[in-house]
mmCIF file of C-alpha atoms in Angstrom:
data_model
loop_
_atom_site.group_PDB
_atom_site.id
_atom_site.type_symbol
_atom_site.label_atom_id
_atom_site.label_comp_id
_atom_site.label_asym_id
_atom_site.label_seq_id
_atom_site.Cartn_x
_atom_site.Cartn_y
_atom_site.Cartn_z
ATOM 1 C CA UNK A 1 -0.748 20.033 16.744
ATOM 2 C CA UNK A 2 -1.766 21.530 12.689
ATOM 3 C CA UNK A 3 0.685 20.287 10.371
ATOM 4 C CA UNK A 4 2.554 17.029 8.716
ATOM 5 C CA UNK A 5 4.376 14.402 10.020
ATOM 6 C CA UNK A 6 6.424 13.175 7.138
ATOM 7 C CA UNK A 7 6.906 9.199 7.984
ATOM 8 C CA UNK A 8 9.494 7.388 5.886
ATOM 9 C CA UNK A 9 9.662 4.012 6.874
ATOM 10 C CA UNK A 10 13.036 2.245 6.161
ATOM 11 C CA UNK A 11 14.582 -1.368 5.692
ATOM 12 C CA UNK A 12 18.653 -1.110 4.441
ATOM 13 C CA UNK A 13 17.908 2.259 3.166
ATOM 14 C CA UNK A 14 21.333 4.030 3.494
ATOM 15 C CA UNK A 15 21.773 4.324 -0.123
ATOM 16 C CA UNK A 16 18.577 6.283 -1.002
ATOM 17 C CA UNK A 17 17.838 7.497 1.820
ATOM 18 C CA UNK A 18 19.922 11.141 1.685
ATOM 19 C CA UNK A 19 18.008 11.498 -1.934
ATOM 20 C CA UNK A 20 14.406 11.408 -0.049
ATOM 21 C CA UNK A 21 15.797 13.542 2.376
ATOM 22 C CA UNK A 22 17.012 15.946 0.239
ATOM 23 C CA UNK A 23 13.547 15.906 -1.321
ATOM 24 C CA UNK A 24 11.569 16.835 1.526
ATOM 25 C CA UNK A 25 14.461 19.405 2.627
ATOM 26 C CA UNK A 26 13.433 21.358 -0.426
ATOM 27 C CA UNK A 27 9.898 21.264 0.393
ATOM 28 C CA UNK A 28 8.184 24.828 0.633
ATOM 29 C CA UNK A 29 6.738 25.046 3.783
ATOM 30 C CA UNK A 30 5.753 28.516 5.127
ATOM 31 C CA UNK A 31 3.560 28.796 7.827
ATOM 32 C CA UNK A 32 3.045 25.043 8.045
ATOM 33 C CA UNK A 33 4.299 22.819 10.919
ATOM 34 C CA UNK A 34 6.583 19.855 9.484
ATOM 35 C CA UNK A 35 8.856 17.104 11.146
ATOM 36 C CA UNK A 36 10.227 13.638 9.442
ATOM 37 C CA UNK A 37 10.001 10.699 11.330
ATOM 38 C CA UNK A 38 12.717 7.664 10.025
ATOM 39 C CA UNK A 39 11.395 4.276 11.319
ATOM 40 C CA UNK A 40 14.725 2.130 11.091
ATOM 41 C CA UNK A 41 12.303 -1.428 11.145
ATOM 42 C CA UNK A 42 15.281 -3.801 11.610
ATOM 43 C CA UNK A 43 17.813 -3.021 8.792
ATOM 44 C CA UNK A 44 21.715 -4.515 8.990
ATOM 45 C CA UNK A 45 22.977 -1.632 7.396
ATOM 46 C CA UNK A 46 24.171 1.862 8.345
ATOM 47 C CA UNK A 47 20.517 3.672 7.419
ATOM 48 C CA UNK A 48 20.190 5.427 10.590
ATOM 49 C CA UNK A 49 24.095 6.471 11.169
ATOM 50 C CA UNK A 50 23.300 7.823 7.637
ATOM 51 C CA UNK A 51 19.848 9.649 8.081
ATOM 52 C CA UNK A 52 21.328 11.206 11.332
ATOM 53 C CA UNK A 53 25.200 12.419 9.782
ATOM 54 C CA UNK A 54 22.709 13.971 6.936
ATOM 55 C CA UNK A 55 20.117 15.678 8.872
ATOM 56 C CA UNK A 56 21.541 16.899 12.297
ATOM 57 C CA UNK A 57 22.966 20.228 11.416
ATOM 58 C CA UNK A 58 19.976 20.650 9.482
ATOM 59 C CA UNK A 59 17.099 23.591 10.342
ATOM 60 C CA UNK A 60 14.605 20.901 9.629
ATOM 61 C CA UNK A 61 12.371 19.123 13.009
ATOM 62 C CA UNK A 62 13.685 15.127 12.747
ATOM 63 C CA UNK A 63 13.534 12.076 14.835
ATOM 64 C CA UNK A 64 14.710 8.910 14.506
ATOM 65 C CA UNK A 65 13.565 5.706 15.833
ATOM 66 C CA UNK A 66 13.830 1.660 15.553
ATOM 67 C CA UNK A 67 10.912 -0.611 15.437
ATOM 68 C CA UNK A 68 12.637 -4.494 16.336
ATOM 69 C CA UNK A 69 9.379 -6.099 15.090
ATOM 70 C CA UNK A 70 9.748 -6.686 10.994
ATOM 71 C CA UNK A 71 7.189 -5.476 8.588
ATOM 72 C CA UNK A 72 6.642 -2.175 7.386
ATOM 73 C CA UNK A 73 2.855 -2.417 8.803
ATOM 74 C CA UNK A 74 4.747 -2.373 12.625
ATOM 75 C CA UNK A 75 6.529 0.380 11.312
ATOM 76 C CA UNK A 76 4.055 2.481 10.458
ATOM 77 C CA UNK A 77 2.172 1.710 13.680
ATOM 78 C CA UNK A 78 5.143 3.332 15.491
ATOM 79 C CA UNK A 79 5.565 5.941 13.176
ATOM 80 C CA UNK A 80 1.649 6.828 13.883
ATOM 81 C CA UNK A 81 2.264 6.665 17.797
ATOM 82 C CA UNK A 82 5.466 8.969 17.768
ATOM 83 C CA UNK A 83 3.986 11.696 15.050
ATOM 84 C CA UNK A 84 3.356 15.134 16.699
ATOM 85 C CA UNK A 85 1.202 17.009 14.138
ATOM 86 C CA UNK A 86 -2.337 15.959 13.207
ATOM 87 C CA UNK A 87 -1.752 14.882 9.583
ATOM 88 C CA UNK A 88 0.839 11.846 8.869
ATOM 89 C CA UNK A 89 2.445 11.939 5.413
ATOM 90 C CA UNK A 90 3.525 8.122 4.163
ATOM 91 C CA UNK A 91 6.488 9.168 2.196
ATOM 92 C CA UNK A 92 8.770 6.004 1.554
ATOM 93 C CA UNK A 93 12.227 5.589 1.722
ATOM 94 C CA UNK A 94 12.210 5.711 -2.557
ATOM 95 C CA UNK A 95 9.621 8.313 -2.387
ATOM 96 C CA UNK A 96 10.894 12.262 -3.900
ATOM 97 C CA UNK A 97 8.148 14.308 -2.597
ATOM 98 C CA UNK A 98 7.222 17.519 -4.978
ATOM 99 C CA UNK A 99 8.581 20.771 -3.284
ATOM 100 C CA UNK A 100 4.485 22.058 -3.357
ATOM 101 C CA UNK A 101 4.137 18.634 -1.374
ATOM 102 C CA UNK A 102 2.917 20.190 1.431
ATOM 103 C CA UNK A 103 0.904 23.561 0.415
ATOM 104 C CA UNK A 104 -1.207 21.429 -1.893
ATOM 105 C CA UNK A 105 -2.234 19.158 0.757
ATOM 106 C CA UNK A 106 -3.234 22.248 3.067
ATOM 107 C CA UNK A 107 -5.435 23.190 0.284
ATOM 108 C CA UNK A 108 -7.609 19.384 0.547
ATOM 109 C CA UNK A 109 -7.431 19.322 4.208
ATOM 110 C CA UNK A 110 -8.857 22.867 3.854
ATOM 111 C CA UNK A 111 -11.541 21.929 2.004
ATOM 112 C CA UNK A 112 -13.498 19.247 4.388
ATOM 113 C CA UNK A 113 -12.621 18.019 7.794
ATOM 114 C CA UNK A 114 -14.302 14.538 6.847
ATOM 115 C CA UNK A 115 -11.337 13.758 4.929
ATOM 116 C CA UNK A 116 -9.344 10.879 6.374
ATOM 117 C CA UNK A 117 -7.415 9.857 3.760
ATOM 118 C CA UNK A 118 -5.648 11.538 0.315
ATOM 119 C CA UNK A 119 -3.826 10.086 -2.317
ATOM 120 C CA UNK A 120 -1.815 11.383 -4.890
ATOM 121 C CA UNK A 121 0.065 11.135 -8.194
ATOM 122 C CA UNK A 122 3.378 9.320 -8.524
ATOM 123 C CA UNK A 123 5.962 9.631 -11.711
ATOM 124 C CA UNK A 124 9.008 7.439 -12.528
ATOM 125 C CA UNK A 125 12.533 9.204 -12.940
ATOM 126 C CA UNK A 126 13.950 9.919 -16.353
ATOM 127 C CA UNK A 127 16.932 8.459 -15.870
ATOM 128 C CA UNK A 128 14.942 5.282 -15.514
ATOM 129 C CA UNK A 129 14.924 2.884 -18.752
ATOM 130 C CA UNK A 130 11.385 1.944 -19.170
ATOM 131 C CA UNK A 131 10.356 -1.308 -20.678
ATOM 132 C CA UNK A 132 7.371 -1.409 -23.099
ATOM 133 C CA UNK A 133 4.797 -3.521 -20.689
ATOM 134 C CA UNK A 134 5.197 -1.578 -17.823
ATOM 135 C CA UNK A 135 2.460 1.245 -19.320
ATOM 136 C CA UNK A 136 0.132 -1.457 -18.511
ATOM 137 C CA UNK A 137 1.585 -2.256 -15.147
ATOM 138 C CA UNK A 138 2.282 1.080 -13.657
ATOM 139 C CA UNK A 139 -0.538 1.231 -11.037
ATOM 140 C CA UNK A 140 1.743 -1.819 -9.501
ATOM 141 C CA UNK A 141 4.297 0.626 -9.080
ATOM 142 C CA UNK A 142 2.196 3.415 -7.391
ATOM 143 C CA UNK A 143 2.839 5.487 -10.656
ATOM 144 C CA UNK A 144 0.448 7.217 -12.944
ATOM 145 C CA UNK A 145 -3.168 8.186 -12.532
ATOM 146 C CA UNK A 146 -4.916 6.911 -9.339
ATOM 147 C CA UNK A 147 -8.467 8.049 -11.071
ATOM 148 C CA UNK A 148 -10.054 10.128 -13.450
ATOM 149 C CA UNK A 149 -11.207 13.154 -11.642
ATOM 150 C CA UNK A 150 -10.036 14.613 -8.367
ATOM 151 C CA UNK A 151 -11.855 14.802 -5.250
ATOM 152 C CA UNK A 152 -14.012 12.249 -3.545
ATOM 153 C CA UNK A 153 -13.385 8.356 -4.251
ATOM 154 C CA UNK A 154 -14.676 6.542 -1.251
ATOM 155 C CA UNK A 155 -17.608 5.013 -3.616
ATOM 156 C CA UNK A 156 -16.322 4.859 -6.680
ATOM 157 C CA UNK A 157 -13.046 3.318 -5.801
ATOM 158 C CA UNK A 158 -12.574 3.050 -2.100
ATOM 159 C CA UNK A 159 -8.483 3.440 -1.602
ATOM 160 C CA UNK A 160 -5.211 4.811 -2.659
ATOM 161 C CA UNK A 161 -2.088 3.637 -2.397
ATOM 162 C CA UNK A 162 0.537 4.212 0.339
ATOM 163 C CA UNK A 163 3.259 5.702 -1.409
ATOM 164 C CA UNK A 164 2.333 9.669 -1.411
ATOM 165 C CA UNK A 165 -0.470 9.467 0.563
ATOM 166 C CA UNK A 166 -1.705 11.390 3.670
ATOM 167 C CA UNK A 167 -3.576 10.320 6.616
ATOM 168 C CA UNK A 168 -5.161 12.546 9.277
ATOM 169 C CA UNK A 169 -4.622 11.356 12.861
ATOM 170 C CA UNK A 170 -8.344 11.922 13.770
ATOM 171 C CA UNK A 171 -9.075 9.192 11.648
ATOM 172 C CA UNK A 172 -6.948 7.076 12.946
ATOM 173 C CA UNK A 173 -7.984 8.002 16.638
ATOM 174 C CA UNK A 174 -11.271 6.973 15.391
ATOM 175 C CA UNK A 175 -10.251 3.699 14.090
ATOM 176 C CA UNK A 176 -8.273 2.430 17.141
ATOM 177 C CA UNK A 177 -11.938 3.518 19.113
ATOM 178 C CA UNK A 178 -13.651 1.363 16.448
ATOM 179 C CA UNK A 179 -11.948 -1.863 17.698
ATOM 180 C CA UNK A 180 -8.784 -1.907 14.877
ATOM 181 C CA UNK A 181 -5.829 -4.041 16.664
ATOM 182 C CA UNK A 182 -3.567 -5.134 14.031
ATOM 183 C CA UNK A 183 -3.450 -4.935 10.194
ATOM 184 C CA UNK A 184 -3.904 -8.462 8.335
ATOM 185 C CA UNK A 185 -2.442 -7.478 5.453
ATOM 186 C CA UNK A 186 1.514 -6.162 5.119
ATOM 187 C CA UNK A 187 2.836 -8.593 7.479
ATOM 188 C CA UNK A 188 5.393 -11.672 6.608
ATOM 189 C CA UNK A 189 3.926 -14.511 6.252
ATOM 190 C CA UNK A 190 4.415 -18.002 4.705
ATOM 191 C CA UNK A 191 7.852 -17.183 3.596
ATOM 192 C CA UNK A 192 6.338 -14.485 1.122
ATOM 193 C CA UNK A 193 5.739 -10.997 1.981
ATOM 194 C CA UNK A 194 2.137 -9.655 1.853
ATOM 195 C CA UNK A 195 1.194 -6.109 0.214
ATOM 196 C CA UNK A 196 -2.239 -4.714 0.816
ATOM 197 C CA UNK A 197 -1.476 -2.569 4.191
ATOM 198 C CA UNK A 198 -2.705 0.475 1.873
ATOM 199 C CA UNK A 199 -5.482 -0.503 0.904
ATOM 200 C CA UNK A 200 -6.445 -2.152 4.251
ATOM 201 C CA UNK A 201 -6.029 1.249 6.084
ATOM 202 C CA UNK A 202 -8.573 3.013 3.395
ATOM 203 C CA UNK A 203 -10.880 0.197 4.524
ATOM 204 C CA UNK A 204 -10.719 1.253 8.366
ATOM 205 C CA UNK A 205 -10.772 4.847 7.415
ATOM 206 C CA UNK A 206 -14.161 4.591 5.956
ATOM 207 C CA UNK A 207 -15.288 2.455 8.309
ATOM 208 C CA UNK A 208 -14.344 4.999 10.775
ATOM 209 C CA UNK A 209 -16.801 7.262 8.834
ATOM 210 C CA UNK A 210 -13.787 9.314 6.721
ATOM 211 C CA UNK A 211 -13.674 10.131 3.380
ATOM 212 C CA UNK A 212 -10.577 8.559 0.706
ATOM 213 C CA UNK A 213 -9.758 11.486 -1.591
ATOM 214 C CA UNK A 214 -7.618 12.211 -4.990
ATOM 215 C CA UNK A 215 -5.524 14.820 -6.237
ATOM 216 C CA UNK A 216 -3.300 14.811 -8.990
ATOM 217 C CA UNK A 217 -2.004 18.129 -8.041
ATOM 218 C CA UNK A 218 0.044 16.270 -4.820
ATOM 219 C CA UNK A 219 2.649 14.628 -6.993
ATOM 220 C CA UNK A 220 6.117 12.794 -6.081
ATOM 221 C CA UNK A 221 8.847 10.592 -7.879
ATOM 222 C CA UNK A 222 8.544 6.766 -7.292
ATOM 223 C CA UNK A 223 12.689 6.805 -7.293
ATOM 224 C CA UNK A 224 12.634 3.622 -8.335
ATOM 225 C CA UNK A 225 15.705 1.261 -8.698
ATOM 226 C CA UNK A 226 16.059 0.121 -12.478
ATOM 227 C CA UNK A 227 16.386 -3.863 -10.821
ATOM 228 C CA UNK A 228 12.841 -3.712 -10.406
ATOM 229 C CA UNK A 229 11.737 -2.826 -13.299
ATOM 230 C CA UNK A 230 11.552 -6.376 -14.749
ATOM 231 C CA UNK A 231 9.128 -9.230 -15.210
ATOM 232 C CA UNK A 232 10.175 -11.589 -12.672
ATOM 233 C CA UNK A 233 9.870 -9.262 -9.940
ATOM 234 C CA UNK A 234 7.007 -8.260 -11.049
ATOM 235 C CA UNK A 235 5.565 -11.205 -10.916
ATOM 236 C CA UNK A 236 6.899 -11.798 -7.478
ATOM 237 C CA UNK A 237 4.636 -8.560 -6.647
ATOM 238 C CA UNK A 238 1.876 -10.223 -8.000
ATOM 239 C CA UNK A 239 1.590 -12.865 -5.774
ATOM 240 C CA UNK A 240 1.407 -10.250 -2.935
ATOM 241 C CA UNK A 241 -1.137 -8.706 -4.420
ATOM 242 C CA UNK A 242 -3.076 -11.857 -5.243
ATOM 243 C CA UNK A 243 -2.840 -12.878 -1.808
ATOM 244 C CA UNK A 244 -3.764 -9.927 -0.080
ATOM 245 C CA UNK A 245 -6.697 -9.269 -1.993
ATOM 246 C CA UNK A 246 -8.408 -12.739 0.188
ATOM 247 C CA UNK A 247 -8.157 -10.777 3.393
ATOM 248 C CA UNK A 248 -9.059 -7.585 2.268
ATOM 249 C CA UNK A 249 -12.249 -9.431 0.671
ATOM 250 C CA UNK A 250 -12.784 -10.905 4.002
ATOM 251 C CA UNK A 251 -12.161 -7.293 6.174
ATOM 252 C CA UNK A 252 -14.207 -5.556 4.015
ATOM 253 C CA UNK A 253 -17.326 -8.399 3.655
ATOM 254 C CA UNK A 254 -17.450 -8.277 7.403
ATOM 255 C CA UNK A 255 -17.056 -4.700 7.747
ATOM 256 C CA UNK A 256 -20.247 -4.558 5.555
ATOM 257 C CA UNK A 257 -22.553 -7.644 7.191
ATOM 258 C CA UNK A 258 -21.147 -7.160 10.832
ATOM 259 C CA UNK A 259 -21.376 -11.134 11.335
ATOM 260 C CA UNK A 260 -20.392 -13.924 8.639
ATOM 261 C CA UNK A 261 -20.244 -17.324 8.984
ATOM 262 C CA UNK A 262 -17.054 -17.775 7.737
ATOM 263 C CA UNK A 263 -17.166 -21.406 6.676
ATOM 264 C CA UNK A 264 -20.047 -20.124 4.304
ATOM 265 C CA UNK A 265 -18.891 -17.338 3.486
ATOM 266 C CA UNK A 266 -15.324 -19.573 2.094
ATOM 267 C CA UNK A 267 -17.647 -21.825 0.289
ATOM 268 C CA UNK A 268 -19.184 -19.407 -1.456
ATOM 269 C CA UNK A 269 -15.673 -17.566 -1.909
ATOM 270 C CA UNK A 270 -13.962 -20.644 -4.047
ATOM 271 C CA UNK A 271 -17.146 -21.081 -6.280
ATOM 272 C CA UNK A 272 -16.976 -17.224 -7.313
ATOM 273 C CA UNK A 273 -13.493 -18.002 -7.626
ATOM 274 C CA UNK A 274 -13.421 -21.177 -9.252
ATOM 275 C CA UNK A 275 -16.420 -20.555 -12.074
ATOM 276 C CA UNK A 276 -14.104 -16.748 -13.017
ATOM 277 C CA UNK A 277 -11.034 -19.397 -13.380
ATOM 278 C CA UNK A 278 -12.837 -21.834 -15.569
ATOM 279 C CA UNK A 279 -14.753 -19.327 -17.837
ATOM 280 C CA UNK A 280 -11.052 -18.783 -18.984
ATOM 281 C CA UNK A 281 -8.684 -20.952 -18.752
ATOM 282 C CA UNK A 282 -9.121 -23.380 -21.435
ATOM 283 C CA UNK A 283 -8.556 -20.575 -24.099
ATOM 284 C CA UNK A 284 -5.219 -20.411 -26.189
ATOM 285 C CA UNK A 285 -3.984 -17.454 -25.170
ATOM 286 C CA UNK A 286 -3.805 -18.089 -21.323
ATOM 287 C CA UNK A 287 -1.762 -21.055 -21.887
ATOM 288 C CA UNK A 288 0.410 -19.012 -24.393
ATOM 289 C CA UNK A 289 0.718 -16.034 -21.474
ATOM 290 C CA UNK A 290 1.501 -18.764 -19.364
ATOM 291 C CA UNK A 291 4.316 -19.995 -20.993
ATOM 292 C CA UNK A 292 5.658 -16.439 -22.104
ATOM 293 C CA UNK A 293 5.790 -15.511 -18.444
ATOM 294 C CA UNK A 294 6.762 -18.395 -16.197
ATOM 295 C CA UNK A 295 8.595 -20.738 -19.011
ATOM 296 C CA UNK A 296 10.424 -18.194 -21.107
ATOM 297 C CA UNK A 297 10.522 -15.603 -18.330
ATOM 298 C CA UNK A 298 10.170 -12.357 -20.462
ATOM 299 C CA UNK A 299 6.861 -10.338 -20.827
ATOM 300 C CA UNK A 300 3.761 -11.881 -21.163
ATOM 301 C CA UNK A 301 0.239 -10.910 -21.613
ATOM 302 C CA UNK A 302 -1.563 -8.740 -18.768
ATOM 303 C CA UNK A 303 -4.469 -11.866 -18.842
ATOM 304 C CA UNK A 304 -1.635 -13.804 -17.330
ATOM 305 C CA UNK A 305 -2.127 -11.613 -13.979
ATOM 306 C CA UNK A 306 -5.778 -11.518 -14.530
ATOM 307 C CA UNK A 307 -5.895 -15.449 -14.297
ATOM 308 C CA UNK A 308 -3.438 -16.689 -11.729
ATOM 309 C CA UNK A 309 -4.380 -14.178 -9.438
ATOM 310 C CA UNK A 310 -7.419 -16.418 -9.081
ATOM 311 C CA UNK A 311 -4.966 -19.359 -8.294
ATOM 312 C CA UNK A 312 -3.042 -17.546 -6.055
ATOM 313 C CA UNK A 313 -6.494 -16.524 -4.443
ATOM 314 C CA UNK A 314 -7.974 -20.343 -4.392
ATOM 315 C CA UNK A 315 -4.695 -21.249 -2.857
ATOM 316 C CA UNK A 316 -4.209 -18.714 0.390
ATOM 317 C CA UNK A 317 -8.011 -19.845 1.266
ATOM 318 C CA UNK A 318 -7.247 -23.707 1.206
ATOM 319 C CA UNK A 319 -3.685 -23.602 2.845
ATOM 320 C CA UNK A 320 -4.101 -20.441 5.246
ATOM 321 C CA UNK A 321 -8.105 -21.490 5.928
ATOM 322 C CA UNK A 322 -6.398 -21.803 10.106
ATOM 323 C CA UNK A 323 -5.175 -18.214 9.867
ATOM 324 C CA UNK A 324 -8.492 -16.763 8.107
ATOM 325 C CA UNK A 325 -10.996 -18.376 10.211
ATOM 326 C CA UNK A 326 -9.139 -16.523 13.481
ATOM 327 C CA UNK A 327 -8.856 -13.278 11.846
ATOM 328 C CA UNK A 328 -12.460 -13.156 10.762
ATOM 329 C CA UNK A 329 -13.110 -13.813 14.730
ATOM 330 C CA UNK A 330 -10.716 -11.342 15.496
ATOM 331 C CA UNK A 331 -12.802 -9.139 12.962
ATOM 332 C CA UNK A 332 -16.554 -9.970 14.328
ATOM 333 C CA UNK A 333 -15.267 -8.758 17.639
ATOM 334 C CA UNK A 334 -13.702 -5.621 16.362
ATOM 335 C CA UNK A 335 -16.400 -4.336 14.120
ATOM 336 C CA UNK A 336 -19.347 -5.141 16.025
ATOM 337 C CA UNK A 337 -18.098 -3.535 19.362
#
């Protein structure tokens, strides 16, 4: 069926959850088929009492539904499988879709049936006190420009980010055909959550033979709460990142050669590494980012990031070498079907 399932995926969510809802309420939508599906993905709070006192005498299609398994990636799995219309919107649960949301996207979709996957451009509230580094971190944040020009990034750039973006269901279709079983990244593991789930579906979409595109004229709030706006949680981010950058390496390297031998291909993985590292890290100000950052916790320098995310990268392929050597057999199987 044409139209947009609006997917906002929640965990303890009662207190922002009637503000995204509100948001997509006010959403012009004329001649274009729209429902919101709330994934409740195991919170211990009252988000789905709340979603359903706020939207049930409303003229708007809803459902809601609880996924038991944690991790937003299993949400959005059950979000996909329950969506009626063709097109599934990934909206967040701190996500304030623009009220042109919808009529923008018709005009993409319009434009090439190729296109599996769109992103678009996020802004930060103004009631939100910004501090000075976070210019040069805002991409962390899915805020700001996701590239220069609109249109077709599948070369040049090869994702977008989750918050605000749009997936069409044929792609998907296409994707579960080409083997896909599970996502490797966006799951909770060691202790530490994983980001990357984004980025990961991009991957599969073009490997499904879709395009990823742009627009800056699909536009939302990241409603961000001001607690995260600080240095130690971003840093905690970063280590998410950092880590799920290994498997998407390894997804996309065997997307691209079919077969790798994987104890190779890791050998050859921590010398790139390793030489990047050392070409930098005897220099005065990465030890002076260093201590900025992790010693004086306040705002370092952005090298800081550029450097230990080659730790953090070194370390997931020593200590989680078990878990990467069965995914990339997972992988050969999937991609070479």
């Amino acid at each position: 069926m044409k139209g947009y399932s609006i997917l906002i995926c929640c965990y303890n969510s009662e207190k922002r959850i009637i503000q995204t809802l509100t948001a997509l309420l006010e959403m012009k939508k004329e001649n274009i088929g729209a429902e919101i599906i709330i994934i409740d993905n195991c919170s211990t709070d009252s988000t789905s009492k709340v979603a359903e006192e706020f939207m049930k005498n409303k003229s708007f299609r809803y459902s809601i539904h609880s996924e038991e398994l944690p991790g937003k990636t299993n949400a959005i799995i059950k979000g996909i499988n329950v969506a009626l219309f063709d097109k599934i919107v990934f909206c967040d649960d701190d996500v304030l879709l623009a009220t042109d949301f919808l009529q923008e996207a018709e005009k993409i979709f319009l434009q090439d049936d190729r296109i599996g996957m769109v992103g678009s451009k996020g802004f930060v509230s103004d009631e939100l006190i910004i501090p000075d580094w976070f210019q040069n971190f805002d991409i962390a944040y899915a805020v700001g420009e996701q590239w220069l020009t609109n249109g077709d990034v599948t070369l040049e750039k090869g994702y977008v980010w989750g918050a605000g973006s749009i997936l069409r269901k044929e792609a998907w279709n296409k994707i579960l055909e080409k083997g896909f079983k599970r996502f490797y990244t966006g799951f909770v593991g060691s202790n530490k959550e994983m980001s990357g789930e984004d980025t990961e579906l991009c991957l599969w979409v073009i490997f499904a033979g879709f395009k990823i595109w742009y627009s800056d004229n699909l536009t939302y709030i990241h409603n961000l709460n001001q607690n995260r706006l600080n240095w130690k949680y971003l840093l905690k981010m970063n280590v998410g990142f950092a880590r799920s950058q290994v498997y998407l390496d390894l997804i996309q390297t065997t997307m691209e050669f079919k077969s790798i031998d994987f104890f190779q291909y890791k050998k050859a993985k921590m010398k790139e590494l390793r030489t990047e590292l050392f070409l930098h890290f005897f220099s005065a100000n990465y030890f002076k980012s260093l201590w900025i950052s992790y010693i004086e916790k306040r705002p370092g320098y952005v090298i800081t990031f550029k450097r230990n995310n080659n730790i953090l990268r070194i370390k997931e392929l020593i200590f989680c070498r078990k878990e990467l050597l069965r995914i990339s057999k997972e992988l050969e199987l999937a991609v070479c079907k």
